[in-house]
CSV table of C-alpha atoms in Angstrom, one decimal:
chain,number,residue,atom,x,y,z
A,9,UNK,CA,-0.1,-8.9,15.0
A,10,UNK,CA,0.5,-12.6,15.2
A,11,UNK,CA,3.3,-15.0,14.5
A,12,UNK,CA,2.7,-17.7,11.9
A,13,UNK,CA,4.5,-20.4,10.0
A,14,UNK,CA,4.2,-20.6,6.2
A,15,UNK,CA,2.9,-24.1,5.4
A,16,UNK,CA,1.8,-23.7,1.8
A,17,UNK,CA,0.4,-21.6,-1.1
A,18,UNK,CA,-2.9,-20.8,-2.7
A,19,UNK,CA,-3.3,-20.2,-6.4
A,20,UNK,CA,-6.3,-18.6,-8.1
A,21,UNK,CA,-6.8,-17.7,-11.7
A,22,UNK,CA,-10.3,-16.3,-11.7
A,23,UNK,CA,-10.0,-13.4,-9.3
A,24,UNK,CA,-9.8,-9.6,-8.8
A,25,UNK,CA,-6.9,-8.2,-10.9
A,26,UNK,CA,-5.2,-7.1,-7.7
A,27,UNK,CA,-4.3,-10.7,-7.1
A,28,UNK,CA,-2.9,-11.4,-10.6
A,29,UNK,CA,0.6,-12.9,-10.2
A,30,UNK,CA,0.4,-12.9,-6.4
A,31,UNK,CA,1.5,-16.1,-4.7
A,32,UNK,CA,-0.6,-16.1,-1.5
A,33,UNK,CA,0.8,-17.9,1.5
A,34,UNK,CA,-1.1,-20.2,3.9
A,35,UNK,CA,0.2,-19.2,7.3
A,36,UNK,CA,-0.5,-21.4,10.3
A,37,UNK,CA,-0.9,-19.2,13.3
A,38,UNK,CA,1.3,-20.3,16.1
A,39,UNK,CA,1.6,-19.6,19.9
A,40,UNK,CA,5.1,-20.2,21.1
A,41,UNK,CA,6.1,-23.4,19.2
A,42,UNK,CA,2.5,-24.8,19.0
A,43,UNK,CA,-0.1,-24.4,16.2
A,44,UNK,CA,-3.2,-22.6,17.4
A,45,UNK,CA,-5.3,-24.5,14.9
A,46,UNK,CA,-6.1,-21.3,13.0
A,47,UNK,CA,-4.6,-19.9,9.8
A,48,UNK,CA,-4.7,-16.9,7.5
A,49,UNK,CA,-4.1,-16.5,3.8
A,50,UNK,CA,-1.6,-13.7,3.5
A,51,UNK,CA,0.0,-11.7,0.8
A,52,UNK,CA,3.8,-12.0,0.7
A,53,UNK,CA,5.7,-8.8,0.7
A,54,UNK,CA,9.0,-10.0,2.2
A,55,UNK,CA,9.8,-13.0,0.0
A,56,UNK,CA,8.9,-15.5,2.7
A,57,UNK,CA,8.9,-19.2,1.8
A,58,UNK,CA,7.4,-22.5,3.1
A,59,UNK,CA,8.7,-23.2,6.6
A,60,UNK,CA,9.5,-19.6,7.5
A,61,UNK,CA,8.3,-18.2,10.8
A,62,UNK,CA,6.7,-14.9,9.9
A,63,UNK,CA,5.1,-11.8,11.4
A,64,UNK,CA,1.5,-11.4,10.2
A,65,UNK,CA,-0.5,-8.2,10.1
A,66,UNK,CA,-4.3,-8.5,9.5
A,67,UNK,CA,-5.6,-5.1,8.7
A,68,UNK,CA,-6.6,-3.6,5.4
A,69,UNK,CA,-5.1,-0.2,5.7
A,70,UNK,CA,-1.8,-1.6,6.7
A,71,UNK,CA,-1.9,-4.2,4.0
A,72,UNK,CA,-2.5,-1.6,1.3
A,73,UNK,CA,0.5,0.4,2.6
A,74,UNK,CA,2.7,-2.7,2.1
A,75,UNK,CA,1.7,-2.3,-1.6
A,76,UNK,CA,2.2,1.5,-1.6
A,77,UNK,CA,-1.4,2.0,-2.6
A,78,UNK,CA,-4.6,3.4,-1.2
A,79,UNK,CA,-6.7,1.0,-3.1
A,80,UNK,CA,-6.7,-2.8,-3.5
A,81,UNK,CA,-8.8,-5.5,-1.8
A,82,UNK,CA,-6.3,-6.9,0.6
A,83,UNK,CA,-6.3,-7.4,4.4
A,84,UNK,CA,-3.7,-10.0,5.6
A,85,UNK,CA,0.0,-9.6,4.8
A,86,UNK,CA,3.3,-11.0,5.9
A,87,UNK,CA,5.3,-8.0,7.1
A,88,UNK,CA,8.5,-9.7,8.3
A,89,UNK,CA,10.5,-12.9,8.6
A,90,UNK,CA,11.0,-13.7,12.3
A,91,UNK,CA,14.6,-14.4,13.3
A,92,UNK,CA,14.1,-15.1,17.0
A,93,UNK,CA,11.2,-15.5,19.4
A,94,UNK,CA,12.4,-15.0,23.0
A,95,UNK,CA,9.8,-15.7,25.7
A,96,UNK,CA,9.5,-16.6,29.3
A,97,UNK,CA,6.4,-18.7,29.9
A,98,UNK,CA,7.3,-19.0,33.7
A,99,UNK,CA,5.9,-15.5,34.3
B,18,UNK,CA,-8.1,-13.8,4.1
B,19,UNK,CA,-9.6,-17.2,4.5
B,20,UNK,CA,-10.4,-20.1,2.2
B,21,UNK,CA,-14.1,-21.2,2.0
B,22,UNK,CA,-16.4,-23.5,0.1
B,23,UNK,CA,-19.6,-22.1,-1.3
B,24,UNK,CA,-22.5,-24.2,0.2
B,25,UNK,CA,-25.5,-22.2,-0.7
B,26,UNK,CA,-27.2,-18.8,-1.1
B,27,UNK,CA,-29.2,-16.4,0.9
B,28,UNK,CA,-32.0,-14.3,-0.6
B,29,UNK,CA,-33.6,-11.2,0.9
B,30,UNK,CA,-36.2,-8.9,-0.5
B,31,UNK,CA,-36.6,-6.4,2.3
B,32,UNK,CA,-33.1,-4.9,2.5
B,33,UNK,CA,-30.8,-2.0,1.8
B,34,UNK,CA,-31.0,-1.1,-1.9
B,35,UNK,CA,-27.3,-2.0,-2.2
B,36,UNK,CA,-28.3,-5.7,-2.0
B,37,UNK,CA,-31.0,-5.5,-4.6
B,38,UNK,CA,-30.3,-8.2,-7.2
B,39,UNK,CA,-27.3,-9.5,-5.3
B,40,UNK,CA,-27.2,-13.3,-4.8
B,41,UNK,CA,-25.2,-13.6,-1.5
B,42,UNK,CA,-23.2,-16.8,-1.0
B,43,UNK,CA,-23.0,-18.9,2.2
B,44,UNK,CA,-19.3,-19.8,2.5
B,45,UNK,CA,-18.3,-22.5,4.9
B,46,UNK,CA,-14.8,-21.6,6.2
B,47,UNK,CA,-12.3,-24.4,5.7
B,48,UNK,CA,-8.9,-25.3,7.0
B,49,UNK,CA,-7.1,-27.6,4.7
B,50,UNK,CA,-9.9,-30.0,3.6
B,51,UNK,CA,-11.9,-29.7,6.8
B,52,UNK,CA,-14.7,-27.3,7.8
B,53,UNK,CA,-13.9,-25.0,10.7
B,54,UNK,CA,-17.6,-25.0,11.7
B,55,UNK,CA,-17.7,-21.2,10.9
B,56,UNK,CA,-19.1,-19.4,7.9
B,57,UNK,CA,-19.5,-16.0,6.3
B,58,UNK,CA,-22.2,-14.6,4.0
B,59,UNK,CA,-20.3,-13.1,1.1
B,60,UNK,CA,-21.0,-11.0,-1.9
B,61,UNK,CA,-20.1,-12.7,-5.1
B,62,UNK,CA,-17.8,-10.7,-7.5
B,63,UNK,CA,-16.2,-13.5,-9.4
B,64,UNK,CA,-19.2,-15.6,-10.5
B,65,UNK,CA,-18.5,-18.4,-8.0
B,66,UNK,CA,-21.1,-21.2,-7.7
B,67,UNK,CA,-22.1,-23.8,-5.1
B,68,UNK,CA,-19.2,-26.3,-4.5
B,69,UNK,CA,-16.5,-23.9,-5.5
B,70,UNK,CA,-13.5,-23.3,-3.2
B,71,UNK,CA,-13.0,-19.6,-2.9
B,72,UNK,CA,-10.8,-16.9,-1.4
B,73,UNK,CA,-12.7,-14.7,1.1
B,74,UNK,CA,-11.9,-11.2,2.2
B,75,UNK,CA,-13.7,-9.9,5.2
B,76,UNK,CA,-13.0,-6.1,5.3
B,77,UNK,CA,-15.4,-3.3,4.4
B,78,UNK,CA,-12.9,-1.0,2.5
B,79,UNK,CA,-11.8,-4.0,0.4
B,80,UNK,CA,-15.3,-5.1,-0.3
B,81,UNK,CA,-16.4,-1.7,-1.5
B,82,UNK,CA,-13.4,-1.6,-3.9
B,83,UNK,CA,-14.6,-4.8,-5.4
B,84,UNK,CA,-17.7,-2.8,-6.3
B,85,UNK,CA,-15.7,0.2,-7.5
B,86,UNK,CA,-17.4,2.4,-4.9
B,87,UNK,CA,-16.5,4.3,-1.7
B,88,UNK,CA,-20.0,3.8,-0.3
B,89,UNK,CA,-22.2,0.7,0.3
B,90,UNK,CA,-22.8,-1.4,3.4
B,91,UNK,CA,-20.7,-4.4,2.6
B,92,UNK,CA,-17.9,-6.3,4.4
B,93,UNK,CA,-17.4,-9.9,3.2
B,94,UNK,CA,-16.7,-10.7,-0.4
B,95,UNK,CA,-15.4,-13.6,-2.5
B,96,UNK,CA,-12.3,-12.2,-4.3
B,97,UNK,CA,-11.2,-15.3,-6.2
B,98,UNK,CA,-11.9,-18.9,-7.1
B,99,UNK,CA,-9.2,-21.2,-5.7
B,100,UNK,CA,-7.5,-23.5,-8.3
B,101,UNK,CA,-5.1,-25.2,-6.0
B,102,UNK,CA,-4.2,-25.3,-2.3
B,103,UNK,CA,-0.7,-26.7,-1.8
B,104,UNK,CA,0.3,-27.2,1.8
B,105,UNK,CA,2.8,-29.2,3.9
B,106,UNK,CA,1.2,-30.1,7.2
B,107,UNK,CA,4.4,-32.0,8.2
B,108,UNK,CA,6.2,-28.8,9.0
C,4,UNK,CA,-8.9,-2.9,24.7
C,5,UNK,CA,-7.4,-5.8,26.6
C,6,UNK,CA,-5.0,-6.3,29.5
C,7,UNK,CA,-1.9,-8.4,28.8
C,8,UNK,CA,1.4,-9.4,30.3
C,9,UNK,CA,4.6,-9.0,28.4
C,10,UNK,CA,6.3,-12.4,28.2
C,11,UNK,CA,8.9,-11.9,25.6
C,12,UNK,CA,10.1,-10.2,22.4
C,13,UNK,CA,10.2,-11.0,18.7
C,14,UNK,CA,13.0,-9.9,16.4
C,15,UNK,CA,12.9,-9.7,12.7
C,16,UNK,CA,15.6,-8.4,10.3
C,17,UNK,CA,13.9,-9.0,6.9
C,18,UNK,CA,10.8,-6.9,7.2
C,19,UNK,CA,9.0,-3.7,6.2
C,20,UNK,CA,11.2,-0.6,7.0
C,21,UNK,CA,8.6,0.6,9.5
C,22,UNK,CA,9.7,-2.2,11.9
C,23,UNK,CA,13.4,-1.4,11.6
C,24,UNK,CA,14.8,-1.0,15.1
C,25,UNK,CA,11.4,-1.9,16.7
C,26,UNK,CA,11.5,-4.4,19.6
C,27,UNK,CA,8.1,-6.0,19.3
C,28,UNK,CA,6.6,-7.5,22.5
C,29,UNK,CA,4.8,-10.8,22.9
C,30,UNK,CA,1.8,-10.0,25.1
C,31,UNK,CA,-0.1,-12.9,26.8
C,32,UNK,CA,-3.7,-11.7,27.0
C,33,UNK,CA,-5.0,-12.1,30.5
C,34,UNK,CA,-8.4,-12.1,32.2
C,35,UNK,CA,-8.2,-11.2,35.8
C,36,UNK,CA,-5.0,-13.0,36.9
C,37,UNK,CA,-5.3,-15.9,34.4
C,38,UNK,CA,-4.0,-16.3,30.9
C,39,UNK,CA,-6.7,-16.6,28.2
C,40,UNK,CA,-4.4,-18.7,26.1
C,41,UNK,CA,-4.3,-16.0,23.4
C,42,UNK,CA,-1.6,-13.4,22.7
C,43,UNK,CA,-0.8,-10.5,20.5
C,44,UNK,CA,2.5,-9.2,19.1
C,45,UNK,CA,2.5,-5.5,20.0
C,46,UNK,CA,4.6,-2.4,19.3
C,47,UNK,CA,6.0,-0.9,22.4
C,48,UNK,CA,5.3,2.9,22.8
C,49,UNK,CA,5.5,3.1,26.6
C,50,UNK,CA,8.9,1.4,27.3
C,51,UNK,CA,7.2,-1.7,28.8
C,52,UNK,CA,9.4,-4.6,29.7
C,53,UNK,CA,9.1,-8.4,30.3
C,54,UNK,CA,6.7,-9.1,33.2
C,55,UNK,CA,4.8,-5.8,33.0
C,56,UNK,CA,1.1,-5.8,32.9
C,57,UNK,CA,0.0,-3.6,30.0
C,58,UNK,CA,-3.0,-2.1,28.3
C,59,UNK,CA,-3.3,-3.3,24.7
C,60,UNK,CA,-5.0,-1.6,21.8
C,61,UNK,CA,-5.6,-3.6,18.6
C,62,UNK,CA,-6.6,-1.2,15.9
C,63,UNK,CA,-4.6,0.2,13.1
C,64,UNK,CA,-5.7,3.8,13.1
C,65,UNK,CA,-5.0,4.0,16.9
C,66,UNK,CA,-1.7,2.3,16.5
C,67,UNK,CA,-0.5,4.7,13.8
C,68,UNK,CA,-1.5,7.6,16.1
C,69,UNK,CA,0.8,6.3,18.7
C,70,UNK,CA,3.6,6.8,16.1
C,71,UNK,CA,2.2,10.3,15.1
C,72,UNK,CA,1.8,9.1,11.5
C,73,UNK,CA,-1.0,8.4,9.1
C,74,UNK,CA,1.0,5.7,7.4
C,75,UNK,CA,2.7,2.6,8.6
C,76,UNK,CA,1.7,-1.1,8.6
C,77,UNK,CA,0.9,-1.5,12.3
C,78,UNK,CA,-2.2,-2.7,14.3
C,79,UNK,CA,-1.4,-3.8,17.8
C,80,UNK,CA,0.3,-1.5,20.3
C,81,UNK,CA,0.9,-1.3,24.1
C,82,UNK,CA,-0.7,2.1,25.1
C,83,UNK,CA,-0.1,1.9,28.9
C,84,UNK,CA,1.5,0.1,31.8
C,85,UNK,CA,-1.2,-1.0,34.2
C,86,UNK,CA,-0.7,0.0,37.8
C,87,UNK,CA,-3.7,-1.6,39.3
C,88,UNK,CA,-6.6,-3.8,38.3
C,89,UNK,CA,-9.5,-3.5,40.7
C,90,UNK,CA,-12.4,-5.9,40.0
C,91,UNK,CA,-15.3,-7.5,41.9
C,92,UNK,CA,-16.0,-11.0,40.4
C,93,UNK,CA,-18.8,-11.5,42.9
C,94,UNK,CA,-21.2,-9.4,40.8
D,28,UNK,CA,-21.8,-10.8,7.1
D,29,UNK,CA,-23.7,-13.3,9.2
D,30,UNK,CA,-27.3,-14.6,9.5
D,31,UNK,CA,-29.1,-14.1,12.8
D,32,UNK,CA,-32.5,-14.4,14.4
D,33,UNK,CA,-34.0,-11.5,16.3
D,34,UNK,CA,-34.7,-12.7,19.8
D,35,UNK,CA,-35.4,-9.5,21.7
D,36,UNK,CA,-34.6,-5.8,22.3
D,37,UNK,CA,-32.4,-3.7,24.5
D,38,UNK,CA,-33.5,-0.3,25.8
D,39,UNK,CA,-31.2,2.3,27.2
D,40,UNK,CA,-32.0,5.8,28.4
D,41,UNK,CA,-28.6,7.1,29.5
D,42,UNK,CA,-26.6,6.9,26.3
D,43,UNK,CA,-25.0,8.8,23.4
D,44,UNK,CA,-27.7,11.0,21.7
D,45,UNK,CA,-27.2,8.9,18.5
D,46,UNK,CA,-29.1,6.1,20.2
D,47,UNK,CA,-32.1,8.2,21.3
D,48,UNK,CA,-35.3,6.6,20.1
D,49,UNK,CA,-33.4,3.6,18.6
D,50,UNK,CA,-34.8,0.2,19.5
D,51,UNK,CA,-31.7,-2.1,19.3
D,52,UNK,CA,-32.2,-5.7,18.5
D,53,UNK,CA,-30.7,-8.7,20.2
D,54,UNK,CA,-29.7,-11.0,17.3
D,55,UNK,CA,-28.8,-14.6,18.0
D,56,UNK,CA,-26.1,-15.6,15.4
D,57,UNK,CA,-27.2,-18.8,13.6
D,58,UNK,CA,-25.4,-21.3,11.4
D,59,UNK,CA,-27.9,-23.2,9.2
D,60,UNK,CA,-30.8,-23.7,11.6
D,61,UNK,CA,-28.7,-23.8,14.8
D,62,UNK,CA,-27.7,-21.1,17.2
D,63,UNK,CA,-23.9,-20.5,17.3
D,64,UNK,CA,-24.2,-19.4,21.0
D,65,UNK,CA,-23.0,-15.9,20.0
D,66,UNK,CA,-25.1,-12.8,19.5
D,67,UNK,CA,-24.8,-9.1,18.5
D,68,UNK,CA,-26.8,-6.0,19.5
D,69,UNK,CA,-27.8,-4.4,16.2
D,70,UNK,CA,-29.4,-1.3,15.0
D,71,UNK,CA,-32.6,-1.9,13.0
D,72,UNK,CA,-32.8,-0.2,9.6
D,73,UNK,CA,-35.2,-2.6,7.9
D,74,UNK,CA,-38.1,-2.8,10.4
D,75,UNK,CA,-37.2,-6.3,11.5
D,76,UNK,CA,-39.1,-7.8,14.4
D,77,UNK,CA,-38.7,-10.6,17.0
D,78,UNK,CA,-38.5,-14.0,15.3
D,79,UNK,CA,-37.3,-12.6,12.0
D,80,UNK,CA,-34.2,-14.2,10.3
D,81,UNK,CA,-31.9,-11.3,9.3
D,82,UNK,CA,-28.7,-10.4,7.5
D,83,UNK,CA,-26.2,-8.8,9.9
D,84,UNK,CA,-23.4,-6.5,8.9
D,85,UNK,CA,-20.8,-5.8,11.7
D,86,UNK,CA,-18.7,-2.9,10.4
D,87,UNK,CA,-18.7,0.8,11.4
D,88,UNK,CA,-18.4,2.4,8.0
D,89,UNK,CA,-21.2,0.2,6.6
D,90,UNK,CA,-23.4,0.9,9.6
D,91,UNK,CA,-23.0,4.6,9.3
D,92,UNK,CA,-24.0,4.4,5.6
D,93,UNK,CA,-27.2,2.7,6.6
D,94,UNK,CA,-27.9,6.0,8.5
D,95,UNK,CA,-26.7,8.2,5.6
D,96,UNK,CA,-24.1,9.8,7.9
D,97,UNK,CA,-20.3,9.9,8.2
D,98,UNK,CA,-20.5,10.2,11.9
D,99,UNK,CA,-22.2,8.3,14.7
D,100,UNK,CA,-21.0,5.6,17.1
D,101,UNK,CA,-22.4,2.5,15.5
D,102,UNK,CA,-21.0,-0.8,14.3
D,103,UNK,CA,-23.6,-3.6,14.0
D,104,UNK,CA,-26.7,-3.3,11.9
D,105,UNK,CA,-29.4,-5.4,10.4
D,106,UNK,CA,-29.3,-4.8,6.6
D,107,UNK,CA,-32.0,-7.2,5.4
D,108,UNK,CA,-34.7,-9.6,6.3
D,109,UNK,CA,-33.8,-13.1,5.0
D,110,UNK,CA,-36.5,-14.8,2.9
D,111,UNK,CA,-34.7,-18.0,2.1
D,112,UNK,CA,-31.6,-19.8,3.0
D,113,UNK,CA,-30.7,-22.5,0.5
D,114,UNK,CA,-27.7,-24.6,1.4
D,115,UNK,CA,-26.3,-28.0,0.6
D,116,UNK,CA,-24.4,-29.4,3.6
D,117,UNK,CA,-23.6,-32.6,1.8
D,118,UNK,CA,-20.8,-30.8,-0.1
E,22,UNK,CA,-22.3,-4.1,19.8
E,23,UNK,CA,-22.4,-6.3,22.9
E,24,UNK,CA,-23.9,-6.1,26.3
E,25,UNK,CA,-21.6,-6.2,29.3
E,26,UNK,CA,-21.5,-5.7,33.1
E,27,UNK,CA,-19.0,-3.4,34.7
E,28,UNK,CA,-17.0,-5.4,37.1
E,29,UNK,CA,-14.0,-3.1,37.9
E,30,UNK,CA,-11.5,-0.5,36.8
E,31,UNK,CA,-8.0,-0.4,35.4
E,32,UNK,CA,-5.6,2.4,36.3
E,33,UNK,CA,-2.4,3.3,34.5
E,34,UNK,CA,0.0,6.1,35.0
E,35,UNK,CA,2.6,5.5,32.4
E,36,UNK,CA,0.5,5.7,29.2
E,37,UNK,CA,-0.4,7.7,26.1
E,38,UNK,CA,-1.6,11.2,27.1
E,39,UNK,CA,-5.0,10.4,25.7
E,40,UNK,CA,-5.6,8.2,28.7
E,41,UNK,CA,-4.6,10.8,31.4
E,42,UNK,CA,-7.3,11.0,33.9
E,43,UNK,CA,-9.5,8.3,32.2
E,44,UNK,CA,-10.9,5.7,34.5
E,45,UNK,CA,-11.1,2.7,32.2
E,46,UNK,CA,-13.8,0.1,33.0
E,47,UNK,CA,-13.4,-3.7,33.0
E,48,UNK,CA,-16.6,-5.0,31.3
E,49,UNK,CA,-17.5,-8.6,31.5
E,50,UNK,CA,-19.3,-9.5,28.3
E,51,UNK,CA,-22.6,-11.2,29.0
E,52,UNK,CA,-25.1,-13.2,27.0
E,53,UNK,CA,-28.6,-13.0,28.5
E,54,UNK,CA,-27.8,-13.2,32.2
E,55,UNK,CA,-24.6,-15.3,31.9
E,56,UNK,CA,-21.0,-14.3,31.5
E,57,UNK,CA,-19.4,-15.3,28.2
E,58,UNK,CA,-16.0,-15.6,29.9
E,59,UNK,CA,-14.7,-12.7,27.8
E,60,UNK,CA,-14.2,-9.0,28.6
E,61,UNK,CA,-13.2,-5.7,27.2
E,62,UNK,CA,-11.4,-2.7,28.8
E,63,UNK,CA,-13.6,0.3,27.8
E,64,UNK,CA,-13.6,4.0,28.1
E,65,UNK,CA,-16.5,5.4,30.1
E,66,UNK,CA,-18.5,8.2,28.3
E,67,UNK,CA,-21.8,7.7,30.1
E,68,UNK,CA,-20.7,7.8,33.8
E,69,UNK,CA,-21.3,4.0,34.2
E,70,UNK,CA,-20.3,2.4,37.5
E,71,UNK,CA,-19.5,-1.0,38.9
E,72,UNK,CA,-22.4,-3.3,38.6
E,73,UNK,CA,-24.1,-1.5,35.8
E,74,UNK,CA,-25.2,-3.3,32.7
E,75,UNK,CA,-23.9,-1.4,29.7
E,76,UNK,CA,-23.9,-1.3,25.9
E,77,UNK,CA,-20.4,-1.7,24.5
E,78,UNK,CA,-19.1,-0.5,21.1
E,79,UNK,CA,-15.8,-1.9,20.0
E,80,UNK,CA,-14.7,0.2,17.0
E,81,UNK,CA,-12.1,2.9,16.8
E,82,UNK,CA,-13.9,5.4,14.6
E,83,UNK,CA,-17.0,5.2,16.8
E,84,UNK,CA,-15.0,5.5,20.0
E,85,UNK,CA,-13.2,8.6,18.8
E,86,UNK,CA,-16.6,10.1,17.9
E,87,UNK,CA,-17.7,9.6,21.6
E,88,UNK,CA,-14.7,12.0,22.4
E,89,UNK,CA,-15.7,14.4,19.6
E,90,UNK,CA,-12.2,13.9,18.0
E,91,UNK,CA,-10.7,12.4,14.9
E,92,UNK,CA,-7.6,11.4,16.7
E,93,UNK,CA,-6.9,9.4,19.8
E,94,UNK,CA,-5.8,5.8,20.3
E,95,UNK,CA,-9.1,4.3,21.5
E,96,UNK,CA,-11.3,1.4,20.4
E,97,UNK,CA,-13.7,0.1,23.0
E,98,UNK,CA,-16.2,2.4,24.7
E,99,UNK,CA,-19.4,2.2,26.8
E,100,UNK,CA,-22.1,4.0,24.8
E,101,UNK,CA,-25.1,3.5,27.1
E,102,UNK,CA,-26.4,2.1,30.3
E,103,UNK,CA,-28.9,-0.6,29.7
E,104,UNK,CA,-32.3,-0.2,31.4
E,105,UNK,CA,-33.9,-3.4,30.1
E,106,UNK,CA,-33.1,-6.5,28.1
E,107,UNK,CA,-36.2,-8.2,26.8
E,108,UNK,CA,-35.6,-11.5,25.0
E,109,UNK,CA,-37.4,-14.6,24.1
E,110,UNK,CA,-35.0,-17.6,24.2
E,111,UNK,CA,-37.9,-20.0,23.2
E,112,UNK,CA,-37.6,-18.9,19.5
C-alpha cells in the first residue's frame, strides 16, 4: 500500500456502469512529506476529500471487496484516511 | 487507475482470436496536462477516439469483466472518457 | 519479494474495518545496505518493529493468506524478519 | 499491454517442466520507434521471430489462457504480431 | 519474466511457516550483460546457486504452482537456470 494526498477529482459520463455516480479521486503519491511525482486515480470508499492524506490500495480483488462485490472493473481504492505518519528517517 | 490520452491505434492480424476485430488504442499516460513518457496499449470498450482523455484500468480481471467474460487474454482497458479533471496542485 | 527496513508507522481511524487495530508499518525498500528511495506501507504479521530489516511480499492473495482469510482488502505484508543478507556484489 | 520488438531468445534446460521445449523471446519494450530500455522475457504463442514488432501481455491469468490451461507458471506472453502502429504525437 | 543473476541469499528465522527451511535467493535483475540496478528476492525451485543466470517469474499464482499448492504467501520464484541468451542489439 501507499500513502497519498487527495489533490482533485475526475469526472466521466461515458463509462462502464460501475462508475456511474462515483467521484474518483486524484491521489498524489507521497513519500514522507514529499510528492513522488506519481499519482493514482482511486475510488473513494471512506468519504475522503481534497487535501486529505490517505492510505491507497492498488489491487483489483481488494478494491472489489471494498464494494462488497466479486465483480466490477476497479483496481485502486482509498481504504483509509491517515491520522498520523510517524517515521524515523535517521535509521 | 490512470488518466491517459488516446494518441493512436495498433493493428495486428496474426494474433490470439480474442483480438480479432479489436482496434487497440495507444494511450499516452498523463499527469495533469503533461505526458509521463509512458503508455499502455488498451482495449476500447467505450468508443474512445484519438485525442480523447480517458480513464485506464490495467488489471486482467477488470478487463475481462468489461467484456462480460471470465476468459480472454486481456489486461489494459479504457473504462471511461474523462469529461473533467479538477485538481489543486497548490496543496 | 523485496527487503525493507521498518522506519515508522501509519495510523488511521477512518478506514475499512479490516484495518481496525492494525499498526501498519512504513518500510523503506533497500538494495544491499542502501535505500532505493521507494517504500511500501505493510501489514505486520511477524511482530516487526522500527529498525528491523524485513522480507516484504506485495501480492494480495499472499497477504490474505497471512491473515488466514480469503477476503480482506490487503496487498503488502511483512512475512519475515531478516537475520542475515549474504551477497557477493563482485559477480 | 505493451508493444515490443523481438531481439533474441533465451534457452534453459534446468527448469520447470512447463518450459520444456519452449523458445522464450527477449522482447525489447518500445515506445513509438524508440526503445524504453526495458525488456520482458515472453512465451511465444504466435510464431513471432527476431525483428518482429509484437503485442505483449504481462499477466499470469491471460498467459495461461494462451496455453488453454488453468495451471502453469507463466506471466508474460506475445499475443500478436503488430502490422501497423498509427499514432499522432502532435496531440 | 526477467533474467537475473543470483548474487546471494537471505535468511530469516522469525517468519511465516511457509518460509521455514527455504533459502531465498537475491537475484540482481540484468538486461543483456548489465545490471539494471533492481533486484528481487526469489524462492529457489531449481537448485540455482550464486553466480547462476536464472529465469525469474514474479507472480503469486505461478509461484504457488511451483510448490504444487494453492496456498502459501509467495510471489517471486526462479523457474529455470539460463544456458544461453542469444540477442541481436543491432535491430
